[in-house]
XYZ file of C-alpha atoms in Angstrom:
498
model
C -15.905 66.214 -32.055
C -19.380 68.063 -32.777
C -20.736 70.069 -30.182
C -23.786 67.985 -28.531
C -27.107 68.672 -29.472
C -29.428 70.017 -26.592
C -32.822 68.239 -27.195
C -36.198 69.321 -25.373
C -39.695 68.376 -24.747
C -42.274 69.798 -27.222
C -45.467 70.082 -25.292
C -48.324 72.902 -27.088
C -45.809 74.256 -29.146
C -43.136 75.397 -26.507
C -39.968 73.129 -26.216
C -39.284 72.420 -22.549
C -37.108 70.658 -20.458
C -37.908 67.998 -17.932
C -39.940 69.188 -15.066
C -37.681 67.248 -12.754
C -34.474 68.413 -15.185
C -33.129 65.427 -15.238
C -31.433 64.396 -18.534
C -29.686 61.601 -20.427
C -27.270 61.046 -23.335
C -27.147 59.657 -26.892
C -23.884 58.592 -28.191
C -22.442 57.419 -31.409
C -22.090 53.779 -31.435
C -19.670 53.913 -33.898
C -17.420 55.828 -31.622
C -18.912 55.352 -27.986
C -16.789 58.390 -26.694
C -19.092 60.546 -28.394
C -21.639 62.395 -27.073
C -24.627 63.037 -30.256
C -26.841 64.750 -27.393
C -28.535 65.537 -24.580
C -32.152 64.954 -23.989
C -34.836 64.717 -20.733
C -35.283 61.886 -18.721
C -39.079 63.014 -18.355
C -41.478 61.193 -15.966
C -45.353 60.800 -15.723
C -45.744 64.645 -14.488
C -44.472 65.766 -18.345
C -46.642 62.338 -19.572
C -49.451 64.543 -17.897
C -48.763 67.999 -19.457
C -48.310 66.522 -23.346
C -51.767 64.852 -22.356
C -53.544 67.817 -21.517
C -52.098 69.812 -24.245
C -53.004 67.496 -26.663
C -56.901 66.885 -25.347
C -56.882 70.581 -25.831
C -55.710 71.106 -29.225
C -58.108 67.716 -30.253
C -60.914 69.809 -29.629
C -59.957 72.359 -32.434
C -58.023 70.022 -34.714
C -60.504 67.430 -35.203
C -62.956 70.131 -36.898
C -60.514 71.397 -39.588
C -61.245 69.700 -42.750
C -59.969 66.885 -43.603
C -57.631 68.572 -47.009
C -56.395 70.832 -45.075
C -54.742 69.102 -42.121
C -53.555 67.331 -45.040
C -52.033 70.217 -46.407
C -49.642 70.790 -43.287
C -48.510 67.053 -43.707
C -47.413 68.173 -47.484
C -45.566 70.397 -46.314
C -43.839 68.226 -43.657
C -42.674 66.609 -46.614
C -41.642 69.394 -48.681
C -39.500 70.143 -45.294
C -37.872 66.552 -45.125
C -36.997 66.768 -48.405
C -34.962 70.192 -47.622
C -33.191 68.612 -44.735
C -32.729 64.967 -46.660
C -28.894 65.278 -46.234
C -28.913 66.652 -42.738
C -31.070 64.567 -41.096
C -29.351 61.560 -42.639
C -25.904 62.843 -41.309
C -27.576 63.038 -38.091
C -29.304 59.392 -38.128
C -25.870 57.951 -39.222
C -23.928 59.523 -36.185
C -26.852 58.584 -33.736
C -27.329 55.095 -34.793
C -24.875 54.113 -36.904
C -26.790 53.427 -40.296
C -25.019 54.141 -43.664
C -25.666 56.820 -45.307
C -26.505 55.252 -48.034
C -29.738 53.655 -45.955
C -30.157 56.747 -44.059
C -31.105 58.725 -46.733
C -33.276 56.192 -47.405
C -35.106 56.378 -44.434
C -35.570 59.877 -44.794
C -36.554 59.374 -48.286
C -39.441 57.086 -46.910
C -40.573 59.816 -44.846
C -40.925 61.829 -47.771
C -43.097 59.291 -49.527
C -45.168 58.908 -46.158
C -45.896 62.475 -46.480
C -47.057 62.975 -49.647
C -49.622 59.849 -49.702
C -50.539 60.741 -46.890
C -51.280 63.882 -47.837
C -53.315 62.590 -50.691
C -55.536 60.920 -47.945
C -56.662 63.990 -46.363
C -59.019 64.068 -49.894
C -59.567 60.120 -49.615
C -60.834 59.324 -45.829
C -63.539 57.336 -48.388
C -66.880 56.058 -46.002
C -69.853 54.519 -47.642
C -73.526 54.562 -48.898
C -75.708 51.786 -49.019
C -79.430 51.533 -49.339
C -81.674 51.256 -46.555
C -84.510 48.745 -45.794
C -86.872 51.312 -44.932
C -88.454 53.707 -47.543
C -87.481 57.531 -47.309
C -84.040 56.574 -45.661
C -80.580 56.963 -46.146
C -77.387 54.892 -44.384
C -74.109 56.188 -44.318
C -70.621 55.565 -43.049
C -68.122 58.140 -41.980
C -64.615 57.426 -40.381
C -64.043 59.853 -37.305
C -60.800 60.065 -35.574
C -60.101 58.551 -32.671
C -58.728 61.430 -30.390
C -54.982 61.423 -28.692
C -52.581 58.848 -30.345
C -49.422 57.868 -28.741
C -46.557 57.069 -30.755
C -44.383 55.202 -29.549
C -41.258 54.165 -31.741
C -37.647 52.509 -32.051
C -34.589 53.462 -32.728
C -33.625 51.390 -36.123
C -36.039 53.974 -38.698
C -35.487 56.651 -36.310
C -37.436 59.132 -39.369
C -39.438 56.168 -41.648
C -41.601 54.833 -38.633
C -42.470 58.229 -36.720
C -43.924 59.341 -40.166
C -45.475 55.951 -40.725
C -47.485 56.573 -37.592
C -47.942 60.551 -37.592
C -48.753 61.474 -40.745
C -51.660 59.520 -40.940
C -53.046 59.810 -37.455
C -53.114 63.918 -37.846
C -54.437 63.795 -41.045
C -57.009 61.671 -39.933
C -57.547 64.294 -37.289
C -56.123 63.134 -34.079
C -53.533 64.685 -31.936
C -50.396 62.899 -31.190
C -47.700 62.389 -28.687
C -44.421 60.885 -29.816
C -42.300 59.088 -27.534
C -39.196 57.901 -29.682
C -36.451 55.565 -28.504
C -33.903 56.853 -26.375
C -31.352 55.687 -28.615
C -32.612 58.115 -31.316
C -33.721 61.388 -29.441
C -31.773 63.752 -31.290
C -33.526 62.329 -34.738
C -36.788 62.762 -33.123
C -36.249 66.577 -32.340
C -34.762 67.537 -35.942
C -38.704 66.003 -37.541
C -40.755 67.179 -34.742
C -38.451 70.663 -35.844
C -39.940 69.808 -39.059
C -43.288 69.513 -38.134
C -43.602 72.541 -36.358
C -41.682 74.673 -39.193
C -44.477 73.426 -41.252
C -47.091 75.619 -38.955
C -48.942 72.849 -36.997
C -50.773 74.587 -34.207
C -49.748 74.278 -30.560
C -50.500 70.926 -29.397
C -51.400 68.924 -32.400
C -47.947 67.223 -32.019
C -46.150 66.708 -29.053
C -42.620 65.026 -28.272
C -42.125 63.708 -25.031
C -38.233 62.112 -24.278
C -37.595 59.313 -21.470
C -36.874 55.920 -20.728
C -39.396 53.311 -21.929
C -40.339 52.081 -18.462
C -41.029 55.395 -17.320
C -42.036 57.535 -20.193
C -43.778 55.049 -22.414
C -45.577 52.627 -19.349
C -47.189 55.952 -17.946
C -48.462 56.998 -21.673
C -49.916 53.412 -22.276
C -51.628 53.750 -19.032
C -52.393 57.220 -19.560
C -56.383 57.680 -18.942
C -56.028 60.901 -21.269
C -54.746 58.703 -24.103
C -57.182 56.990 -26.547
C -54.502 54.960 -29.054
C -51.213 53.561 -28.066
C -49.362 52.453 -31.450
C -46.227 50.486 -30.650
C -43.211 49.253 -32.825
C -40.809 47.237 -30.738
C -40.218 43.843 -29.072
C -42.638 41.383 -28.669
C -42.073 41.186 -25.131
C -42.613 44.486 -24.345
C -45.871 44.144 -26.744
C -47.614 41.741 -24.930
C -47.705 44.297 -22.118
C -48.249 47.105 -23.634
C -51.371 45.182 -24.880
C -52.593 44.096 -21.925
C -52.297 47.402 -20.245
C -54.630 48.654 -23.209
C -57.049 45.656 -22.927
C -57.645 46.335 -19.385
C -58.435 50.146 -20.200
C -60.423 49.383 -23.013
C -57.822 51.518 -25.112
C -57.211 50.785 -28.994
C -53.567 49.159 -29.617
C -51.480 48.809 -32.611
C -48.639 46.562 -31.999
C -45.732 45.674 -34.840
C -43.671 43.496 -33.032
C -40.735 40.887 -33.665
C -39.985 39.124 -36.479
C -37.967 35.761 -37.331
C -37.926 35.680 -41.006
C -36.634 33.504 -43.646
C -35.764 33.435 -47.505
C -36.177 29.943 -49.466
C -34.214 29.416 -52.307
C -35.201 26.385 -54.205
C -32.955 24.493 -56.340
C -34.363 25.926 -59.057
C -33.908 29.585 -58.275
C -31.644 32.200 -59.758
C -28.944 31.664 -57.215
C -26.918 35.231 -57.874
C -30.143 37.028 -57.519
C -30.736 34.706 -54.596
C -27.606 35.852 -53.103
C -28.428 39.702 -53.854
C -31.293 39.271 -51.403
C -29.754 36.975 -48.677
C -26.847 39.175 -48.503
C -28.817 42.658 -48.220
C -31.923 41.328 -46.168
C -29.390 39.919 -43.271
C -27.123 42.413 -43.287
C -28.878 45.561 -44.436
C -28.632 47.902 -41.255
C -26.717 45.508 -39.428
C -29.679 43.135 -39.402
C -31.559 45.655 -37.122
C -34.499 44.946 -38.747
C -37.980 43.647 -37.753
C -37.729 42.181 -41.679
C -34.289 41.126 -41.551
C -33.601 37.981 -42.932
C -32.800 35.998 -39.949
C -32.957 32.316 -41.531
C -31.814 31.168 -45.125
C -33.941 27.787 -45.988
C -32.040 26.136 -48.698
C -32.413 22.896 -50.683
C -30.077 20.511 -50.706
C -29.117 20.275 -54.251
C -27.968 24.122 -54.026
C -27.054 24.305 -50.622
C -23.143 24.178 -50.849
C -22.724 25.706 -54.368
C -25.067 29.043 -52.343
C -23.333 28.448 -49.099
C -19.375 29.247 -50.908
C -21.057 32.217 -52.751
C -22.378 33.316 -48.977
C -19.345 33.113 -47.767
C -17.389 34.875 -50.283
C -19.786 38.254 -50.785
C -20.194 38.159 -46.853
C -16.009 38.243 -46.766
C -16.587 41.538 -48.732
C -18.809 43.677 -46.535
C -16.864 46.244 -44.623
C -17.646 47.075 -41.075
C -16.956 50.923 -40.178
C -18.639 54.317 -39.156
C -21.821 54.667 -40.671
C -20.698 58.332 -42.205
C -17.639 56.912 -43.675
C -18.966 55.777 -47.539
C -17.547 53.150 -48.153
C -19.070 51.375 -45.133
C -21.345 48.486 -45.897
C -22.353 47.395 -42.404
C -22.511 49.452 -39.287
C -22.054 49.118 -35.508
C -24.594 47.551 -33.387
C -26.840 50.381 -31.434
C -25.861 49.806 -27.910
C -23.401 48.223 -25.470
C -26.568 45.899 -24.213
C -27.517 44.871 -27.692
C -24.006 44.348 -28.316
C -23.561 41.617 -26.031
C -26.967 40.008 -26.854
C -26.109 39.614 -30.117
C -22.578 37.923 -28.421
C -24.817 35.804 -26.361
C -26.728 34.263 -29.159
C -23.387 32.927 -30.860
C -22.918 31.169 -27.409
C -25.616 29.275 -27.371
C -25.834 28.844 -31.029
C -22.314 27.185 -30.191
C -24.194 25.204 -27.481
C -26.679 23.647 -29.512
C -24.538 22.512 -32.042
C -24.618 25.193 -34.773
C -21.094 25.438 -36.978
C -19.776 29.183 -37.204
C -18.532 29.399 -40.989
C -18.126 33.214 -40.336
C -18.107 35.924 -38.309
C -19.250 35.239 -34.239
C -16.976 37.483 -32.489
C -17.575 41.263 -31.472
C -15.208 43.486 -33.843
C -12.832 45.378 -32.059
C -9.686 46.112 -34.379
C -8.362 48.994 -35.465
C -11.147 52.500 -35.172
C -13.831 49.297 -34.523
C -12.853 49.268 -31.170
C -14.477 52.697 -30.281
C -17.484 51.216 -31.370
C -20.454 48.487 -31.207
C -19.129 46.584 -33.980
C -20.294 42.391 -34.711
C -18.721 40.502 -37.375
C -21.356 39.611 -40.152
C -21.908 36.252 -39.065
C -23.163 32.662 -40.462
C -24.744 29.734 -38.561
C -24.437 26.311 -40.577
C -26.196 23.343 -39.258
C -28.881 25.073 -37.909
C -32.125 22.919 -37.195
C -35.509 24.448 -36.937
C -35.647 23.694 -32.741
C -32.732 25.877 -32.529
C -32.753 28.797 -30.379
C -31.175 30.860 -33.283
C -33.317 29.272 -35.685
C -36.685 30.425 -33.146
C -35.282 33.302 -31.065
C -34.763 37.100 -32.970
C -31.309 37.991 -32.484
C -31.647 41.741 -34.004
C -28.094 41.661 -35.339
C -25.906 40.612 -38.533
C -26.627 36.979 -37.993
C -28.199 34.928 -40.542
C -28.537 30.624 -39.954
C -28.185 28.471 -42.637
C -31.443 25.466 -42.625
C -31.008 22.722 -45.201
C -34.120 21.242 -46.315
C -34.909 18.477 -48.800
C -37.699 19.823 -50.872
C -40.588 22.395 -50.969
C -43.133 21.124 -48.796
C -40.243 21.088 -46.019
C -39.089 24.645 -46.784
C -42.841 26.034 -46.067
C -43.006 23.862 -43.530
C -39.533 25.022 -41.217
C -40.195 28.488 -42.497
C -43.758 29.138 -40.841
C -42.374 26.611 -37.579
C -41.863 30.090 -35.663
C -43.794 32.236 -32.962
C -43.763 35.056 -35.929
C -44.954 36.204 -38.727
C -43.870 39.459 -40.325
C -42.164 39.057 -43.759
C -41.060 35.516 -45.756
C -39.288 35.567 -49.351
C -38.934 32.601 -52.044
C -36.870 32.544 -55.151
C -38.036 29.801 -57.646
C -38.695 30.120 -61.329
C -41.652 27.650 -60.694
C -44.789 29.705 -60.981
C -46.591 26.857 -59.286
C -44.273 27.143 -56.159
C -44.557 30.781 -56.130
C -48.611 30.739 -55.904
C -48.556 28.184 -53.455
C -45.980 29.906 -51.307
C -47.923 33.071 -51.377
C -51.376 31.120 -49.942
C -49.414 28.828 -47.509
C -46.699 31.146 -46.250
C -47.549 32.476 -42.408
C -46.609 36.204 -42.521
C -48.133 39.265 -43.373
C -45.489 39.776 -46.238
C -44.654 37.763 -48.894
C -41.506 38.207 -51.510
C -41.206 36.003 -54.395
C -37.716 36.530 -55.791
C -36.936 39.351 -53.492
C -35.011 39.783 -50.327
C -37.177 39.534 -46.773
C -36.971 43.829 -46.022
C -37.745 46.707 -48.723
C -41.875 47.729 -47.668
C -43.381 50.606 -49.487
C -45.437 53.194 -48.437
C -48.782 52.513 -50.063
C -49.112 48.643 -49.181
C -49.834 47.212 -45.725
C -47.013 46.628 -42.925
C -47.318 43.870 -40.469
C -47.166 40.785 -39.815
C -48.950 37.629 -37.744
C -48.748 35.789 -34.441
C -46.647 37.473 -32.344
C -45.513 39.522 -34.447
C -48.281 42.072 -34.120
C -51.813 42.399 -33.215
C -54.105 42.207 -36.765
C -53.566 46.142 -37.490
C -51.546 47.098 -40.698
C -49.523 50.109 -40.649
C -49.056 52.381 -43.856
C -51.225 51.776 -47.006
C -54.803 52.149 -46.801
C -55.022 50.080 -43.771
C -53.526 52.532 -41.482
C -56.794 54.865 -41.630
C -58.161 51.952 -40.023
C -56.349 52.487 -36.845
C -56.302 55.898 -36.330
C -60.395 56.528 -37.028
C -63.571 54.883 -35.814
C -66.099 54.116 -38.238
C -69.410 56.020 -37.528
C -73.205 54.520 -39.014
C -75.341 57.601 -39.846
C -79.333 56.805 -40.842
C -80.926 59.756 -41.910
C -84.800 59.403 -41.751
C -87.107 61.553 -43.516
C -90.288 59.308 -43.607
C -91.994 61.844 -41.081
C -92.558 58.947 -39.613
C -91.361 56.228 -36.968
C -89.920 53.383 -39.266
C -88.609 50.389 -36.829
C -85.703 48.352 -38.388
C -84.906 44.848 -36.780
C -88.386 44.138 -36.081
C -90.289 41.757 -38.944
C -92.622 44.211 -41.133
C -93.516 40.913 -43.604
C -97.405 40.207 -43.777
């Protein structure tokens, strides 16, 4: 086996252990004997130093110009595109993705970079005319000051970038705090980041447990932005821990998602997307497809084809190529995943694949579930409400189209929804009635770009949009600037009409 990694702290540009020197591991979930690395179990007292180093480094970092913050960020990417393969290796051994998706997490990363990077000449404010004579209005975005980060472990590359990138560009300092699952994956782009010659302090890494680590960031008085990917549970609190401080939040939460396909839809492309949106990275998605809402008149002709691909996919080690779906992260998630197919047995759900924990053969070192399908699924279903985070996908049969946007949007969440019809009608109704912040017609439920919006509604997040555009409008604050030169007092809000 490989040597473990030793992971550190970064806090103002030196890499540190734990003040207390505590530490914890990372294994392989393919192969749960194996040790990926070693990391801190920090605690509020390192929480305080990355703090403090960070309010320092604000001071300086906010008053370099806007293109060329932007230019270390280019540069980030130039890096991740040098260590593509290696940190994809690494991601695959930590969390078990395939390669194949690995690299493309990376490979988002890279495209994060470099429109972000194009930003740093964009952060765009406005002029408008005044009332008054001899006055000018302006807006101007300003950041917001220190940004924690805090991120899972499923894009253990993608969603660090998606949050970093634009936050220093916009001019704020930043303290990641990545899953614990993932630390070693965290090190290698912070590595990357401070290769690319950011000064000490502008990014700082800070290892733990959530409920240590992350609760004393949230409640952090040095910290001005918390921006959180994870469950919805743990959300709501970080929320209200920033509501009560009067601290901006970002939350991109759970997700429950569902494909239609109509009767009238292109059922093999149908199955493309079905197949890769709930079982692409073992359904560890916020976007996986979690539900499959299908008419009647297709419903057993696409059920056999289900069936059959699914038969096909090939459970192994993440590294090994010709994997197609990889182990589950953790021992814990492992038997939640287990749990669901209990009570999805309880409530009267059929199991037409799949259910049971893989353990033959090499599988047995490893977090391995059988891609799995629920048939007879009804909408009050646990599994048909509930995110199960795993390769499970329930079948819903519904009668026509008016049902199918009705059982889809019957959920807590809101994050992405897909439809495949050749009925243009359909599709431009779907994407006005649909309840989610993403909308596929004839695509699978997962596959976001870089340069569009990422989130979703209810409680799935909390109105913010990561990535696209929309991110600058979490990580600045939007200054009004009047310049008056009247030479004299001119009072707006106050009727001047004879």
């Amino acid at each position: 086996m490989t040597t473990p990694l030793t992971c550190r702290n970064y806090i103002d540009g030196q890499w540190l252990s734990a003040a207390s020197g505590a530490t914890l591991e990372s294994r392989n979930p393919a192969n749960k004997h194996e040790v990926v690395a070693t990391f801190p179990r920090s605690a509020s007292v390192d929480v305080d130093t990355a703090v403090a180093a960070a309010r320092q480094a604000y001071r300086s970092w906010r008053l370099v110009p806007a293109p060329a913050r932007a230019e270390y960020i280019f540069k980030v990417g130039e890096l991740l595109s040098k260590y593509k393969e290696e940190l994809a290796q690494l991601m695959s051994r930590e969390m078990g993705k395939p390669l194949t998706e690995a690299r493309g997490d990376v490979q988002e990363g890279i495209d994060c970079a470099f429109y972000s990077a194009a930003e740093g000449r964009r952060l765009f404010g406005q002029t408008t005319p005044s009332e008054m004579p001899n006055k000018f209005a302006m807006t101007v975005r300003m950041p917001i000051g220190v940004c924690a980060l805090i991120t899972p472990w499923n894009f253990p590359i993608a969603i660090p970038c998606w949050k970093a990138m634009p936050a220093l560009v916009c001019g704020n300092t930043i303290i990641l705090k990545p899953a614990e699952d993932t630390p070693a994956c965290a090190t290698k782009l912070v590595e990357i980041f401070a290769e690319a010659g950011l000064p000490p302090g502008v990014i700082n890494l800070v290892h733990g447990v959530g409920e240590e680590v992350g609760k004393a960031l949230v409640a952090h008085a040095g910290v001005d932005l918390v921006s959180f990917t994870g469950s919805s549970e743990t959300g709501a609190e970080v929320g209200a821990t920033c509501g009560r401080t009067h601290k901006r939040v970002c939350l991109e939460m759970g997700g429950k998602n569902a494909q239609i396909v109509m009767e009238d839809a292109d059922l093999e492309l149908a199955l493309d997307g079905a197949v890769w949106g709930a079982f692409g990275t073992t359904g560890q998605r916020c976007t996986a497809t979690s539900r499959l809402i299908l008419h009647r008149d297709i419903k057993e002709k696409f059920t056999a084809m289900l069936k059959e691909r699914t038969s096909k996919l090939r459970l192994g080690v993440g590294t090994d190529p010709n994997t197609d779906v990889g182990p589950i992260i953790n021992e814990r998630q492992l038997q939640r995943v287990s749990k669901y197919l209990d009570i999805a047995r309880e409530e009267g759900a059929i199991v037409l694949m799949g259910g049971e924990i893989a353990s033959e053969g090499e599988l047995q070192h490893g977090y391995f579930f059988q891609p799995t399908i629920l048939d007879r699924v009804i909408p009050q279903m646990r599994v048909a409400q509930e995110e199960i985070f795993g390769p499970v996908v329930a079948l819903i049969e519904v009668s026509s189209f008016d049902e199918a946007i009705s059982v889809l949007n019957d959920t807590n969440y809101g994050l992405s929804s897909s439809i495949y019809t050749r009925d243009i009608n359909r599709a431009f109704v779907a994407m006005r009635d649909l309840e989610a912040g993403i909308t596929y017609i004839n695509g699978p439920t997962i596959g976001a770009e870089v340069h569009l919006p990422f989130g979703g509604v209810k409680h799935t997040g909390n109105g913010h949009r990561e990535a696209g555009t929309t991110a600058l409008d979490i990580f600045t604050e939007w200054k009004t600037v009047y310049v008056d030169f009247s030479g004299s007092l001119q009072r707006a809000q106050i009727d001047n009409r004879e």
